[in-house]
Protein backbone atom coordinates (compact mmCIF):
# COMPACT_ATOMS: atom_id res chain seq x y z
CA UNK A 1 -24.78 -2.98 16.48
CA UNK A 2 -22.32 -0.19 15.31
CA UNK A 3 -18.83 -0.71 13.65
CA UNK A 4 -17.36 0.42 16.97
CA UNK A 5 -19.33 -1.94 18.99
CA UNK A 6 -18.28 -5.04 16.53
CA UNK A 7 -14.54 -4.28 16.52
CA UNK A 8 -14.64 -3.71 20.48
CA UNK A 9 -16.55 -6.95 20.55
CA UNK A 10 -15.39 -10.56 21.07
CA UNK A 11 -17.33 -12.10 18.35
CA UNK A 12 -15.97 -13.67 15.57
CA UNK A 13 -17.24 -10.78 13.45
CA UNK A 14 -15.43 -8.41 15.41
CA UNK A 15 -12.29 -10.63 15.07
CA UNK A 16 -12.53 -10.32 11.15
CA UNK A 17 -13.88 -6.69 11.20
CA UNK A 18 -10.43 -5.74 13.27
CA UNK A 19 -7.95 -8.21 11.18
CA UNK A 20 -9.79 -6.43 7.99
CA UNK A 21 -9.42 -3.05 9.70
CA UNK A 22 -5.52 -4.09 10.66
CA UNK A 23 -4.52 -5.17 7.19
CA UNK A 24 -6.46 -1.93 5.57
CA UNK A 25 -4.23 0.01 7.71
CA UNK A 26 -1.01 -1.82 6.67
CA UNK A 27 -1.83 -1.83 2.96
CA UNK A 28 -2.58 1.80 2.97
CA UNK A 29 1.18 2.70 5.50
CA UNK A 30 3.05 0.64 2.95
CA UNK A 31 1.40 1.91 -0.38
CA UNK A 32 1.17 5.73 0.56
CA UNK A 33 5.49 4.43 1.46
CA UNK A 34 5.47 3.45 -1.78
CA UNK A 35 4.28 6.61 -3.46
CA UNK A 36 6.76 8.31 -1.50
CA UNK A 37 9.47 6.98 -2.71
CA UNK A 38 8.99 7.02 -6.08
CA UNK A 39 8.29 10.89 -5.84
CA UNK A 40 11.62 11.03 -4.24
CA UNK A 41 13.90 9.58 -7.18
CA UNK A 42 14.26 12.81 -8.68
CA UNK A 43 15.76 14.11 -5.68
CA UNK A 44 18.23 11.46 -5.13
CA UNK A 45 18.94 11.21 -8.87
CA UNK A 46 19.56 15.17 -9.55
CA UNK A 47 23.01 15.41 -8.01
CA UNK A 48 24.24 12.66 -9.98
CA UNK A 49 22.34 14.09 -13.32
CA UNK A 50 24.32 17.23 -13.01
CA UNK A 51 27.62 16.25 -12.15
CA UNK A 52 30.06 18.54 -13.37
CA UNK A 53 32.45 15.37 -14.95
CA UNK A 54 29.61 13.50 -16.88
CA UNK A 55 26.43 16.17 -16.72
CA UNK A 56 23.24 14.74 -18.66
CA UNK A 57 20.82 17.89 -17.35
CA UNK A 58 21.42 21.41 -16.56
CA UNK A 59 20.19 22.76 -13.08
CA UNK A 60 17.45 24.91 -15.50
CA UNK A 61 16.39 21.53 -17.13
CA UNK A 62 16.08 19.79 -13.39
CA UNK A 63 13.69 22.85 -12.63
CA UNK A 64 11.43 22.09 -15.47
CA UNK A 65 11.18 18.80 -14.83
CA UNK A 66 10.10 19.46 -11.21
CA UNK A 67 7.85 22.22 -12.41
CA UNK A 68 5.98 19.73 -15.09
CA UNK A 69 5.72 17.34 -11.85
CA UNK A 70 3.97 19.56 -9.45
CA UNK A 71 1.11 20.92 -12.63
CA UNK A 72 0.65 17.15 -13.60
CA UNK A 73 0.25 16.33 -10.01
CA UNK A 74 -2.29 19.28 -9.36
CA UNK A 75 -4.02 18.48 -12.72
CA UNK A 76 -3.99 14.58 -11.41
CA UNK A 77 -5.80 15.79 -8.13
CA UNK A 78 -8.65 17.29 -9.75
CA UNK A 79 -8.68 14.36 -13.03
CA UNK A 80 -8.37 11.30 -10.54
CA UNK A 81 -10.61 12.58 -7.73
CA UNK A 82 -13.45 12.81 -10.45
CA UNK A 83 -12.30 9.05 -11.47
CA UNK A 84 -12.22 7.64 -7.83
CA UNK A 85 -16.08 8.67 -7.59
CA UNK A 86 -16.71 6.23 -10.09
CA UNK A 87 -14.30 3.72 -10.29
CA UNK A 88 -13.29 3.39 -6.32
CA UNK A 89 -10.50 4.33 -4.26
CA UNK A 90 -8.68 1.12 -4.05
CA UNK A 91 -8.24 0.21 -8.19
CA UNK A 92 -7.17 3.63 -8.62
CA UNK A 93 -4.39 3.53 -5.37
CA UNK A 94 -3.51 0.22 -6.83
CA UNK A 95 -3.48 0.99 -10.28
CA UNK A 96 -1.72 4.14 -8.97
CA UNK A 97 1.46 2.57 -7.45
CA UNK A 98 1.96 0.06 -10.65
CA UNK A 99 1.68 3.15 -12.94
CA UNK A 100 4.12 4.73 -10.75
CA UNK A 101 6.79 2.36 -10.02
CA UNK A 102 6.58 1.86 -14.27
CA UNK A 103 7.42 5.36 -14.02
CA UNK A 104 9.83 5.53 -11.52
CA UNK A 105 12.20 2.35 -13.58
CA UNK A 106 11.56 4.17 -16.90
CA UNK A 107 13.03 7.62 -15.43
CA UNK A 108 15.97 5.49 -14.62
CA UNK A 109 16.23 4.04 -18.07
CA UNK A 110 15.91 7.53 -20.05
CA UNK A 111 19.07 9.91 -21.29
CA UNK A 112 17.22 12.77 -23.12
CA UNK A 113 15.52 15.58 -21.41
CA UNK A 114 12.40 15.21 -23.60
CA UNK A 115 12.07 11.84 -22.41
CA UNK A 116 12.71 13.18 -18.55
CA UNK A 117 9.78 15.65 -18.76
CA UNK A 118 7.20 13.68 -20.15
CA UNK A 119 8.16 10.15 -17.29
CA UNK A 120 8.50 12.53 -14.21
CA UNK A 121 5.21 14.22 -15.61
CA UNK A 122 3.54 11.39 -15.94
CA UNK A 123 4.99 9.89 -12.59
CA UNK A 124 3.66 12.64 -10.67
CA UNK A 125 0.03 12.49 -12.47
CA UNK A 126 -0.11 8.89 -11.17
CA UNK A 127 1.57 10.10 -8.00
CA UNK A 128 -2.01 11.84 -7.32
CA UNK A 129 -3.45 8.53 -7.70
CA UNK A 130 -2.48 8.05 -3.75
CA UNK A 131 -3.98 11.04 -2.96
């Protein structure tokens, strides 16, 4: 009997096979979510970082950090696809989402561009980790 034919099925196996196949899909919506919105702080967070009353980044220091973010996340692509043959896709989403939500509260945290560049470069290498 196929997959198809057990989740179309009225078995209990096909009732597990399609909760199992409902909460996959759930995990994944929410977590990829997740990932999301940590790639978005620096968006939300840039108008406020270079506010002409209290500025803590020039508009040339925002593009950097967005320009580490995209080569991490490219480098990540390449690094963590190798690492998900081995390892499996669900420790590295997991481990993924932790790494960037670490990230994400430690951007928040930091006041000096060095410090900026390497988090958001960092964030967006475990960013890839969702891939």
């Amino acid at each position: 009997m196929s997959a198809t034919d057990l989740a179309t099925s009225d078995s209990p196996s096909g009732a597990r096979l399609r909760r199992w196949q409902q909460i996959t899909g759930v995990s994944l919506f929410v977590g990829y979510a997740g990932y999301y919105l940590g790639r978005s702080c620096l968006a939300i967070a840039t108008p406020l970082m270079i506010d002409e009353r209290h500025p803590i980044l020039t508009k040339e220091q925002i593009g950097l950090i967005a320009s580490v973010g995209v080569l991490t996340y490219a480098i990540g692509k390449v690094v963590n696809g190798l690492i998900v043959d081995y390892v499996g896709g669900r420790q590295v989403f997991l481990l993924g989402m932790l790494l960037t939500v670490a990230c994400t509260a430690a951007f928040g945290a930091a006041d000096a561009f060095p410090v900026f560049v390497v988090i958001w470069g960092a964030n967006r290498f475990f960013q890839s980790m969702g891939w």
